[in-house]
Amino acid sequence: MRAYDMTATEISQRVHRKEMSATECVREVADRITALEPLVGAFLHLDVQGALNQARAIDALSDDERQQMPLAGVPVAVKDNMTTMDMPTTAASKILEGFMAPYNATVVNRLKAAGAIIVGKTNMDEFAMGSSTEHSAYQLTHNPWDLSRVPGGSSGGSAAAVAARMVPIALGSDTGGSIRQPASYCGVTGLKPSYGRVSRYGLIAYASSLDQIGPLARSVDDVALLYDIIAGYDPLDATSIRAETARVSEGPVDWKGLRVGVPKEYLSADLGGVVAQRLQDVITQLEAQGASVLEVSLPHTAYAIATYYLIAPAEASSNLSRFDGVRYGYRASGADLLEMYENTRAQGFGPEVKRRILLGTHALSAGYYDAYYLKAQKVRTLIRQDFEQAFALVDVILTPTTPDVAFRFGEKSSDPLQMYLSDVYTVTANLAGIPAISTPAGLADGLPVGIQWLGPVMGEDRLLQVARGFEELWPSSTWPGLGGEA
Amino acid sequence: MNSGYDVIIGLEVHVELKTQSKLFCSCSASFGAEPNTHTCPVCLGMPGVLPVLNEEAVAYAVKAALALRCTVHPFSKFDRKQYFYPDLPKAYQISQYDQPLAEYGAVPIIVDGHVVKEVTVRRIHMEEDAGKLNHLGIRLGDAKGSLVDLNRAGVPLIEIVSEPDMRSADEARLYLTELRNVLSYLDISDLRMEEGSMRCDANVSLRPHDYVGSLEDLPRVEIKNVNSIRNVQRGIEYEVARQAELLARGERIVKETRGFDDQNGRTYSQRSKEEANDYRYFPEPDLPPLVLTQEAIERVARSLPPAPTVLREELQQAGVTAKEAEIIVGDRALWEYWREATTHYEDKRQVTNWILSDLSRLLNAHGDTWLTPRVTPAALADLLRLIANGTLSGRMAKEVLDRMYESGATAAQTVEAMGVSQITDHGAIQAVVQQVVADNPHVVQDYLNGKEKALGFLVGQVMKQTKGQAKPDMVNAILKGVIADYAKT
């Protein structure tokens, strides 16, 4: 078995048992990345030499020290909106081209402390704004299952790298579905934790009250492994929660007696036939296992997209103001200060980012604030209450992750509204602050279909247990063949 | 005071809190370092960083709010105030907008030691300071560029907003004086207007007597960033006169921001408010709301020092006049000096006299403040004891104090060095007196003939011969006795 076929769990076990050195692992993985990257385009920055150096350092440790590292020798890819001192961090924007942060994101420090080896920074939609990774200022990322299709977004690079077996695990960020939607399109598992579970320190903010970092992997166990590393209170993030992260339980899920809610509002006409059919198949299977599947109501679902596309751009318009050309990043020339600002931001930001800055600036403007931003916050509260009421009745909620499977390049990028509407099933978890995981549910015409599981706030433990149970029920048996191998 | 209109003044005062670190990061908040050395990714506004609230700054702000008799809210929140400027790294300032830390306090206006009025403090909120721009060139217009120094960016501030309760430039001065005085006892700020650790913007408008609208709708002129209390007063005085002249000519007063030129004492237009910024305030998503328990607020309340009003009363009960108490309490360092001196020496009246006359004179002459007096309260007390036990006359003591101030020596050392201790030996004084009487028979005769002034000459001669050390009342008594004896012969 080649290292790139292994899960993170397998790699760390072998490295712990000295059946494989970290260096061997990284070398094999690096060879595969080098071979496949021209096809996939998952990485904005690769550091094979740096990764090999890190691997040698792991190998040079004592056995005891290595045993303490749950990710000893495990290659990991990090989305390019998390700061790394030894690699550039650009958020796929021209305005941060070549930017070297003088600090690591908290998650990066946690990965390093756990013995993980960061091989590179993955492509994304600029500042995480998008659902296809087509809004990267640098390159397209191709879906490993069908290179003519998008990998989803905004964490498209991380999802594609995991699906293409370039790395076993990767970090993404999720503001309205940016981990789960690409996980679904690429046939991998992706978790958006509860808001406040994972420190946002060093995550370049898109929408601060919605952003959350989470893991992507080819197995639920690997997702749980990575989640355990990154979750936890961080004094550098005032919104991170002071709560012990319950160790993800190993035990099998007991389907009998599990109450699974399916929100009736999610089964609308927008739902593509393939996905609707697969969801029905899943429900049938769960019921066959003894789960009770109940219809629940999330009555404010219809307002979720509108709410999200007011709150997220409003916060983004503020968060992205710091990119002004004064202290770091791209600076255009100008006759005076104002012109320098205007030219820098006109040339440094891409069209989707500008669109959202304009939307958000408008929503916060005097005379519009109450009608837009304030109203959206009120609806947000109602959406959160919808979930609280639903979770009084059921243990988990089952939904599609996306209305359809991965689309072709250019199919939606010309129509922003169409692109926004495809976030319909994912944005609610961010608005409500609850954990959500997308797991693969087989293929349809050769393309992965994902389903989403939602849990109550701080309910990651149970959610992961259910996802693991489902994975056993519905295993992903194949991975995309790339570069000639099966 | 003026016919035809009332003067309406409201003040916004920014006070820098002298915490160890900045409001949202662990950088030093101290003043005067090399540019950009007190900075980190957080206060530089780098991508991905997050603010963490400084608890010490909250405690300081609560202290200020309680000392200014505000209601401290158990729930307040932070908001972003957004505008682009190179001294504002994130392009937004974290401030408090619609739910400030504290509201509705009061500052007394004190005239001749008496409270004549109270100005309402509408609100106190916390916010971070911006950095500083140093323009290369003499004037902004011909500057070749600007250097950004972000040492100050993120330093904690409180903004204290008054109601438009003041009716004259003098009241504005008295408000600022008392506000600074109250805060000075809390150890929360340097309160130096010249260094910017206390800054004042004054809103000035004139309300014609026949005006029936709301104060809000009056055209208001804001005088920005004046660097001393005196200049706030001057700026307001100028502005009142300027606006009165406009009204007299039937012209409109434009709502605008004006600067103050302390060279010529005038205000000048900076920008019209009609093209004002839309700050697009919204709740800061990176910080949870600021929640204070009633218990925590009460804990701070219990730790507060007595208010100046209380201190002034205490002094008056100790026999200090209202006017003197105002002077003493008005300068915290002076009050501390007074308090310490009176623990060393019981006669508070005597201590007060010496502090406010001779010691104040010496401080002024040397350009010193009460923070660095060259005669300690204990040394002053020693000197007063030498007067009380007759070692020194009052006049000698003044000279001794002058020497003590120069040398830093104790009273006893100085007296010894000067050889000035008072002669109180009856026999010794009598011997000198007899000699003087014998040497000046004509003067003695003049005195006996009713020329009172002649006695003064004879006293002077005695003092001269004793180098001024003979105890004056003894000299007088002995002299009269000796002359009486002389007359009998």
mmCIF file of N, CA and C in Angstrom, chain B residues 191-287:
data_model
loop_
_atom_site.group_PDB
_atom_site.id
_atom_site.type_symbol
_atom_site.label_atom_id
_atom_site.label_comp_id
_atom_site.label_asym_id
_atom_site.label_seq_id
_atom_site.Cartn_x
_atom_site.Cartn_y
_atom_site.Cartn_z
ATOM 1 N N LEU B 191 -3.442 62.276 31.789
ATOM 2 C CA LEU B 191 -4.273 63.484 31.664
ATOM 3 C C LEU B 191 -3.473 64.692 31.176
ATOM 4 N N ARG B 192 -2.522 64.446 30.276
ATOM 5 C CA ARG B 192 -1.708 65.567 29.769
ATOM 6 C C ARG B 192 -2.233 66.002 28.413
ATOM 7 N N MET B 193 -2.865 67.155 28.404
ATOM 8 C CA MET B 193 -3.452 67.626 27.146
ATOM 9 C C MET B 193 -2.373 67.912 26.115
ATOM 10 N N GLU B 194 -1.209 68.393 26.556
ATOM 11 C CA GLU B 194 -0.163 68.731 25.592
ATOM 12 C C GLU B 194 0.421 67.483 24.940
ATOM 13 N N GLU B 195 0.327 66.338 25.608
ATOM 14 C CA GLU B 195 0.803 65.083 25.013
ATOM 15 C C GLU B 195 -0.328 64.293 24.377
ATOM 16 N N GLY B 196 -1.521 64.796 24.510
ATOM 17 C CA GLY B 196 -2.657 64.121 23.884
ATOM 18 C C GLY B 196 -3.267 63.024 24.726
ATOM 19 N N SER B 197 -2.818 62.859 25.972
ATOM 20 C CA SER B 197 -3.442 61.818 26.792
ATOM 21 C C SER B 197 -4.794 62.282 27.331
ATOM 22 N N MET B 198 -5.086 63.565 27.143
ATOM 23 C CA MET B 198 -6.454 64.048 27.335
ATOM 24 C C MET B 198 -6.706 65.022 26.189
ATOM 25 N N ARG B 199 -7.824 64.824 25.492
ATOM 26 C CA ARG B 199 -8.105 65.666 24.319
ATOM 27 C C ARG B 199 -9.551 66.143 24.400
ATOM 28 N N CYS B 200 -9.774 67.324 23.887
ATOM 29 C CA CYS B 200 -11.124 67.869 24.010
ATOM 30 C C CYS B 200 -11.621 68.432 22.683
ATOM 31 N N ASP B 201 -12.827 68.066 22.323
ATOM 32 C CA ASP B 201 -13.535 68.686 21.206
ATOM 33 C C ASP B 201 -14.711 69.450 21.812
ATOM 34 N N ALA B 202 -14.875 70.694 21.382
ATOM 35 C CA ALA B 202 -15.956 71.514 21.943
ATOM 36 C C ALA B 202 -17.005 71.790 20.877
ATOM 37 N N ASN B 203 -18.262 71.533 21.220
ATOM 38 C CA ASN B 203 -19.374 71.862 20.319
ATOM 39 C C ASN B 203 -20.013 73.156 20.799
ATOM 40 N N VAL B 204 -20.032 74.120 19.907
ATOM 41 C CA VAL B 204 -20.500 75.449 20.292
ATOM 42 C C VAL B 204 -21.614 75.890 19.353
ATOM 43 N N SER B 205 -22.724 76.312 19.928
ATOM 44 C CA SER B 205 -23.757 76.925 19.096
ATOM 45 C C SER B 205 -24.420 78.059 19.878
ATOM 46 N N LEU B 206 -25.043 78.939 19.152
ATOM 47 C CA LEU B 206 -25.777 80.039 19.778
ATOM 48 C C LEU B 206 -27.264 79.808 19.549
ATOM 49 N N ARG B 207 -28.033 79.958 20.627
ATOM 50 C CA ARG B 207 -29.480 79.754 20.515
ATOM 51 C C ARG B 207 -30.176 81.103 20.690
ATOM 52 N N PRO B 208 -30.707 81.635 19.627
ATOM 53 C CA PRO B 208 -31.441 82.903 19.748
ATOM 54 C C PRO B 208 -32.598 82.737 20.726
ATOM 55 N N HIS B 209 -32.900 83.783 21.449
ATOM 56 C CA HIS B 209 -33.942 83.686 22.466
ATOM 57 C C HIS B 209 -35.310 83.340 21.893
ATOM 58 N N ASP B 210 -35.502 83.690 20.603
ATOM 59 C CA ASP B 210 -36.799 83.386 20.016
ATOM 60 C C ASP B 210 -36.789 82.023 19.311
ATOM 61 N N TYR B 211 -35.697 81.246 19.495
ATOM 62 C CA TYR B 211 -35.599 79.938 18.833
ATOM 63 C C TYR B 211 -36.482 78.930 19.564
ATOM 64 N N VAL B 212 -37.252 78.149 18.805
ATOM 65 C CA VAL B 212 -38.173 77.211 19.441
ATOM 66 C C VAL B 212 -37.850 75.746 19.120
ATOM 67 N N GLY B 213 -36.894 75.514 18.220
ATOM 68 C CA GLY B 213 -36.572 74.125 17.832
ATOM 69 C C GLY B 213 -35.748 73.427 18.891
ATOM 70 N N SER B 214 -35.279 72.231 18.564
ATOM 71 C CA SER B 214 -34.473 71.458 19.509
ATOM 72 C C SER B 214 -33.005 71.859 19.394
ATOM 73 N N LEU B 215 -32.264 71.585 20.454
ATOM 74 C CA LEU B 215 -30.826 71.900 20.451
ATOM 75 C C LEU B 215 -30.117 71.157 19.327
ATOM 76 N N GLU B 216 -30.553 69.924 19.082
ATOM 77 C CA GLU B 216 -29.939 69.084 18.051
ATOM 78 C C GLU B 216 -29.940 69.777 16.689
ATOM 79 N N ASP B 217 -31.005 70.551 16.443
ATOM 80 C CA ASP B 217 -31.162 71.150 15.120
ATOM 81 C C ASP B 217 -30.427 72.482 14.956
ATOM 82 N N LEU B 218 -29.861 72.996 16.068
ATOM 83 C CA LEU B 218 -29.101 74.238 15.939
ATOM 84 C C LEU B 218 -27.827 73.964 15.156
ATOM 85 N N PRO B 219 -27.437 74.877 14.268
ATOM 86 C CA PRO B 219 -26.161 74.668 13.564
ATOM 87 C C PRO B 219 -25.007 74.701 14.570
ATOM 88 N N ARG B 220 -24.248 73.615 14.603
ATOM 89 C CA ARG B 220 -23.256 73.430 15.656
ATOM 90 C C ARG B 220 -21.862 73.447 15.051
ATOM 91 N N VAL B 221 -20.964 74.113 15.718
ATOM 92 C CA VAL B 221 -19.575 74.113 15.264
ATOM 93 C C VAL B 221 -18.752 73.310 16.255
ATOM 94 N N GLU B 222 -17.978 72.371 15.710
ATOM 95 C CA GLU B 222 -17.137 71.551 16.576
ATOM 96 C C GLU B 222 -15.701 72.040 16.470
ATOM 97 N N ILE B 223 -15.119 72.437 17.602
ATOM 98 C CA ILE B 223 -13.708 72.839 17.614
ATOM 99 C C ILE B 223 -12.918 71.610 18.033
ATOM 100 N N LYS B 224 -12.037 71.172 17.148
ATOM 101 C CA LYS B 224 -11.368 69.869 17.321
ATOM 102 C C LYS B 224 -10.001 69.985 17.987
ATOM 103 N N ASN B 225 -9.694 69.001 18.806
ATOM 104 C CA ASN B 225 -8.329 68.746 19.258
ATOM 105 C C ASN B 225 -7.560 69.964 19.752
ATOM 106 N N VAL B 226 -8.064 70.590 20.773
ATOM 107 C CA VAL B 226 -7.382 71.741 21.344
ATOM 108 C C VAL B 226 -6.464 71.215 22.450
ATOM 109 N N ASN B 227 -5.259 71.817 22.578
ATOM 110 C CA ASN B 227 -4.241 71.147 23.392
ATOM 111 C C ASN B 227 -4.082 71.649 24.825
ATOM 112 N N SER B 228 -4.996 72.496 25.301
ATOM 113 C CA SER B 228 -4.955 72.869 26.715
ATOM 114 C C SER B 228 -6.332 73.371 27.120
ATOM 115 N N ILE B 229 -6.585 73.346 28.425
ATOM 116 C CA ILE B 229 -7.869 73.837 28.912
ATOM 117 C C ILE B 229 -8.007 75.319 28.591
ATOM 118 N N ARG B 230 -6.929 76.031 28.771
ATOM 119 C CA ARG B 230 -6.912 77.464 28.479
ATOM 120 C C ARG B 230 -7.311 77.706 27.017
ATOM 121 N N ASN B 231 -6.776 76.893 26.109
ATOM 122 C CA ASN B 231 -7.081 77.096 24.701
ATOM 123 C C ASN B 231 -8.497 76.669 24.339
ATOM 124 N N VAL B 232 -9.053 75.714 25.082
ATOM 125 C CA VAL B 232 -10.465 75.381 24.864
ATOM 126 C C VAL B 232 -11.297 76.621 25.167
ATOM 127 N N GLN B 233 -10.961 77.239 26.286
ATOM 128 C CA GLN B 233 -11.685 78.456 26.667
ATOM 129 C C GLN B 233 -11.522 79.544 25.601
ATOM 130 N N ARG B 234 -10.290 79.748 25.161
ATOM 131 C CA ARG B 234 -10.034 80.785 24.150
ATOM 132 C C ARG B 234 -10.775 80.476 22.851
ATOM 133 N N GLY B 235 -10.725 79.211 22.454
ATOM 134 C CA GLY B 235 -11.384 78.809 21.210
ATOM 135 C C GLY B 235 -12.880 79.063 21.275
ATOM 136 N N ILE B 236 -13.467 78.723 22.424
ATOM 137 C CA ILE B 236 -14.914 78.932 22.572
ATOM 138 C C ILE B 236 -15.229 80.424 22.569
ATOM 139 N N GLU B 237 -14.406 81.182 23.285
ATOM 140 C CA GLU B 237 -14.641 82.633 23.325
ATOM 141 C C GLU B 237 -14.617 83.226 21.916
ATOM 142 N N TYR B 238 -13.622 82.814 21.154
ATOM 143 C CA TYR B 238 -13.521 83.318 19.787
ATOM 144 C C TYR B 238 -14.737 82.897 18.969
ATOM 145 N N GLU B 239 -15.103 81.629 19.141
ATOM 146 C CA GLU B 239 -16.187 81.063 18.340
ATOM 147 C C GLU B 239 -17.522 81.731 18.670
ATOM 148 N N VAL B 240 -17.749 82.014 19.966
ATOM 149 C CA VAL B 240 -18.979 82.688 20.374
ATOM 150 C C VAL B 240 -19.034 84.080 19.724
ATOM 151 N N ALA B 241 -17.911 84.774 19.769
ATOM 152 C CA ALA B 241 -17.867 86.108 19.185
ATOM 153 C C ALA B 241 -18.091 86.047 17.672
ATOM 154 N N ARG B 242 -17.457 85.059 17.041
ATOM 155 C CA ARG B 242 -17.581 84.922 15.586
ATOM 156 C C ARG B 242 -19.034 84.643 15.186
ATOM 157 N N GLN B 243 -19.646 83.688 15.916
ATOM 158 C CA GLN B 243 -21.023 83.332 15.567
ATOM 159 C C GLN B 243 -21.977 84.493 15.870
ATOM 160 N N ALA B 244 -21.703 85.213 16.981
ATOM 161 C CA ALA B 244 -22.560 86.345 17.336
ATOM 162 C C ALA B 244 -22.505 87.408 16.241
ATOM 163 N N GLU B 245 -21.314 87.586 15.702
ATOM 164 C CA GLU B 245 -21.160 88.582 14.644
ATOM 165 C C GLU B 245 -21.933 88.160 13.397
ATOM 166 N N LEU B 246 -21.847 86.863 13.073
ATOM 167 C CA LEU B 246 -22.598 86.349 11.922
ATOM 168 C C LEU B 246 -24.096 86.579 12.118
ATOM 169 N N LEU B 247 -24.576 86.254 13.340
ATOM 170 C CA LEU B 247 -26.000 86.434 13.623
ATOM 171 C C LEU B 247 -26.382 87.906 13.511
ATOM 172 N N ALA B 248 -25.498 88.773 14.034
ATOM 173 C CA ALA B 248 -25.786 90.208 14.019
ATOM 174 C C ALA B 248 -25.896 90.700 12.581
ATOM 175 N N ARG B 249 -25.095 90.104 11.707
ATOM 176 C CA ARG B 249 -25.141 90.511 10.296
ATOM 177 C C ARG B 249 -26.248 89.798 9.528
ATOM 178 N N GLY B 250 -26.979 88.964 10.268
ATOM 179 C CA GLY B 250 -28.072 88.234 9.622
ATOM 180 C C GLY B 250 -27.597 87.082 8.760
ATOM 181 N N GLU B 251 -26.367 86.608 9.019
ATOM 182 C CA GLU B 251 -25.851 85.505 8.207
ATOM 183 C C GLU B 251 -26.100 84.163 8.883
ATOM 184 N N ARG B 252 -25.948 83.128 8.089
ATOM 185 C CA ARG B 252 -26.213 81.781 8.558
ATOM 186 C C ARG B 252 -24.940 81.215 9.196
ATOM 187 N N ILE B 253 -25.103 80.442 10.263
ATOM 188 C CA ILE B 253 -23.963 79.727 10.843
ATOM 189 C C ILE B 253 -23.912 78.350 10.203
ATOM 190 N N VAL B 254 -22.746 77.997 9.685
ATOM 191 C CA VAL B 254 -22.615 76.715 8.984
ATOM 192 C C VAL B 254 -22.172 75.643 9.957
ATOM 193 N N LYS B 255 -22.825 74.506 9.892
ATOM 194 C CA LYS B 255 -22.407 73.360 10.704
ATOM 195 C C LYS B 255 -21.084 72.847 10.152
ATOM 196 N N GLU B 256 -20.049 72.890 10.978
ATOM 197 C CA GLU B 256 -18.738 72.505 10.453
ATOM 198 C C GLU B 256 -17.785 72.141 11.593
ATOM 199 N N THR B 257 -16.631 71.619 11.190
ATOM 200 C CA THR B 257 -15.557 71.331 12.128
ATOM 201 C C THR B 257 -14.492 72.402 11.957
ATOM 202 N N ARG B 258 -14.042 72.972 13.074
ATOM 203 C CA ARG B 258 -13.025 74.012 12.993
ATOM 204 C C ARG B 258 -11.827 73.670 13.872
ATOM 205 N N GLY B 259 -10.656 74.104 13.450
ATOM 206 C CA GLY B 259 -9.458 73.943 14.260
ATOM 207 C C GLY B 259 -9.216 75.221 15.054
ATOM 208 N N PHE B 260 -8.284 75.156 16.005
ATOM 209 C CA PHE B 260 -7.951 76.342 16.782
ATOM 210 C C PHE B 260 -6.474 76.658 16.595
ATOM 211 N N ASP B 261 -6.190 77.920 16.247
ATOM 212 C CA ASP B 261 -4.816 78.368 16.059
ATOM 213 C C ASP B 261 -4.410 79.132 17.317
ATOM 214 N N ASP B 262 -3.537 78.513 18.130
ATOM 215 C CA ASP B 262 -3.239 79.168 19.407
ATOM 216 C C ASP B 262 -2.297 80.356 19.236
ATOM 217 N N GLN B 263 -1.745 80.538 18.046
ATOM 218 C CA GLN B 263 -0.906 81.708 17.804
ATOM 219 C C GLN B 263 -1.757 82.987 17.764
ATOM 220 N N ASN B 264 -2.842 82.917 16.969
ATOM 221 C CA ASN B 264 -3.662 84.127 16.859
ATOM 222 C C ASN B 264 -4.989 84.020 17.608
ATOM 223 N N GLY B 265 -5.213 82.886 18.283
ATOM 224 C CA GLY B 265 -6.409 82.757 19.111
ATOM 225 C C GLY B 265 -7.697 82.593 18.322
ATOM 226 N N ARG B 266 -7.576 82.194 17.042
ATOM 227 C CA ARG B 266 -8.778 82.095 16.206
ATOM 228 C C ARG B 266 -9.078 80.644 15.842
ATOM 229 N N THR B 267 -10.338 80.396 15.512
ATOM 230 C CA THR B 267 -10.692 79.100 14.949
ATOM 231 C C THR B 267 -10.726 79.249 13.433
ATOM 232 N N TYR B 268 -10.496 78.121 12.735
ATOM 233 C CA TYR B 268 -10.525 78.161 11.271
ATOM 234 C C TYR B 268 -11.234 76.914 10.756
ATOM 235 N N SER B 269 -11.882 77.073 9.613
ATOM 236 C CA SER B 269 -12.706 75.994 9.070
ATOM 237 C C SER B 269 -11.850 74.815 8.604
ATOM 238 N N GLN B 270 -12.245 73.586 9.006
ATOM 239 C CA GLN B 270 -11.521 72.396 8.545
ATOM 240 C C GLN B 270 -12.346 71.621 7.521
ATOM 241 N N ARG B 271 -13.557 71.243 7.896
ATOM 242 C CA ARG B 271 -14.429 70.631 6.889
ATOM 243 C C ARG B 271 -15.886 70.853 7.269
ATOM 244 N N SER B 272 -16.669 70.900 6.251
ATOM 245 C CA SER B 272 -18.092 71.096 6.472
ATOM 246 C C SER B 272 -18.717 69.772 6.867
ATOM 247 N N LYS B 273 -19.581 69.810 7.865
ATOM 248 C CA LYS B 273 -20.211 68.577 8.348
ATOM 249 C C LYS B 273 -21.259 68.061 7.373
ATOM 250 N N GLU B 274 -21.647 68.943 6.460
ATOM 251 C CA GLU B 274 -22.691 68.509 5.533
ATOM 252 C C GLU B 274 -22.179 67.443 4.579
ATOM 253 N N GLU B 275 -20.827 67.364 4.452
ATOM 254 C CA GLU B 275 -20.274 66.283 3.651
ATOM 255 C C GLU B 275 -19.695 65.209 4.587
ATOM 256 N N ALA B 276 -20.349 65.042 5.711
ATOM 257 C CA ALA B 276 -19.808 64.171 6.762
ATOM 258 C C ALA B 276 -19.769 62.706 6.334
ATOM 259 N N ASN B 277 -18.889 61.965 7.005
ATOM 260 C CA ASN B 277 -18.751 60.531 6.779
ATOM 261 C C ASN B 277 -19.979 59.767 7.246
ATOM 262 N N ASP B 278 -20.284 58.699 6.544
ATOM 263 C CA ASP B 278 -21.222 57.706 7.070
ATOM 264 C C ASP B 278 -20.333 56.601 7.645
ATOM 265 N N TYR B 279 -20.310 56.486 8.963
ATOM 266 C CA TYR B 279 -19.355 55.571 9.591
ATOM 267 C C TYR B 279 -19.791 54.103 9.530
ATOM 268 N N ARG B 280 -20.998 53.852 9.091
ATOM 269 C CA ARG B 280 -21.487 52.474 8.933
ATOM 270 C C ARG B 280 -21.197 51.628 10.175
ATOM 271 N N TYR B 281 -21.576 52.156 11.320
ATOM 272 C CA TYR B 281 -21.415 51.403 12.570
ATOM 273 C C TYR B 281 -22.137 50.064 12.489
ATOM 274 N N PHE B 282 -21.525 49.021 12.986
ATOM 275 C CA PHE B 282 -22.256 47.773 13.211
ATOM 276 C C PHE B 282 -21.550 46.996 14.313
ATOM 277 N N PRO B 283 -22.244 46.078 14.970
ATOM 278 C CA PRO B 283 -21.670 45.399 16.132
ATOM 279 C C PRO B 283 -20.399 44.622 15.764
ATOM 280 N N GLU B 284 -19.359 44.763 16.565
ATOM 281 C CA GLU B 284 -18.072 44.096 16.322
ATOM 282 C C GLU B 284 -18.252 42.581 16.502
ATOM 283 N N PRO B 285 -18.182 41.811 15.408
ATOM 284 C CA PRO B 285 -18.451 40.368 15.541
ATOM 285 C C PRO B 285 -17.290 39.603 16.189
ATOM 286 N N ASP B 286 -16.135 40.221 16.280
ATOM 287 C CA ASP B 286 -14.987 39.509 16.847
ATOM 288 C C ASP B 286 -14.940 39.574 18.369
ATOM 289 N N LEU B 287 -15.831 40.359 18.977
ATOM 290 C CA LEU B 287 -15.820 40.480 20.436
ATOM 291 C C LEU B 287 -17.197 40.167 20.997
#
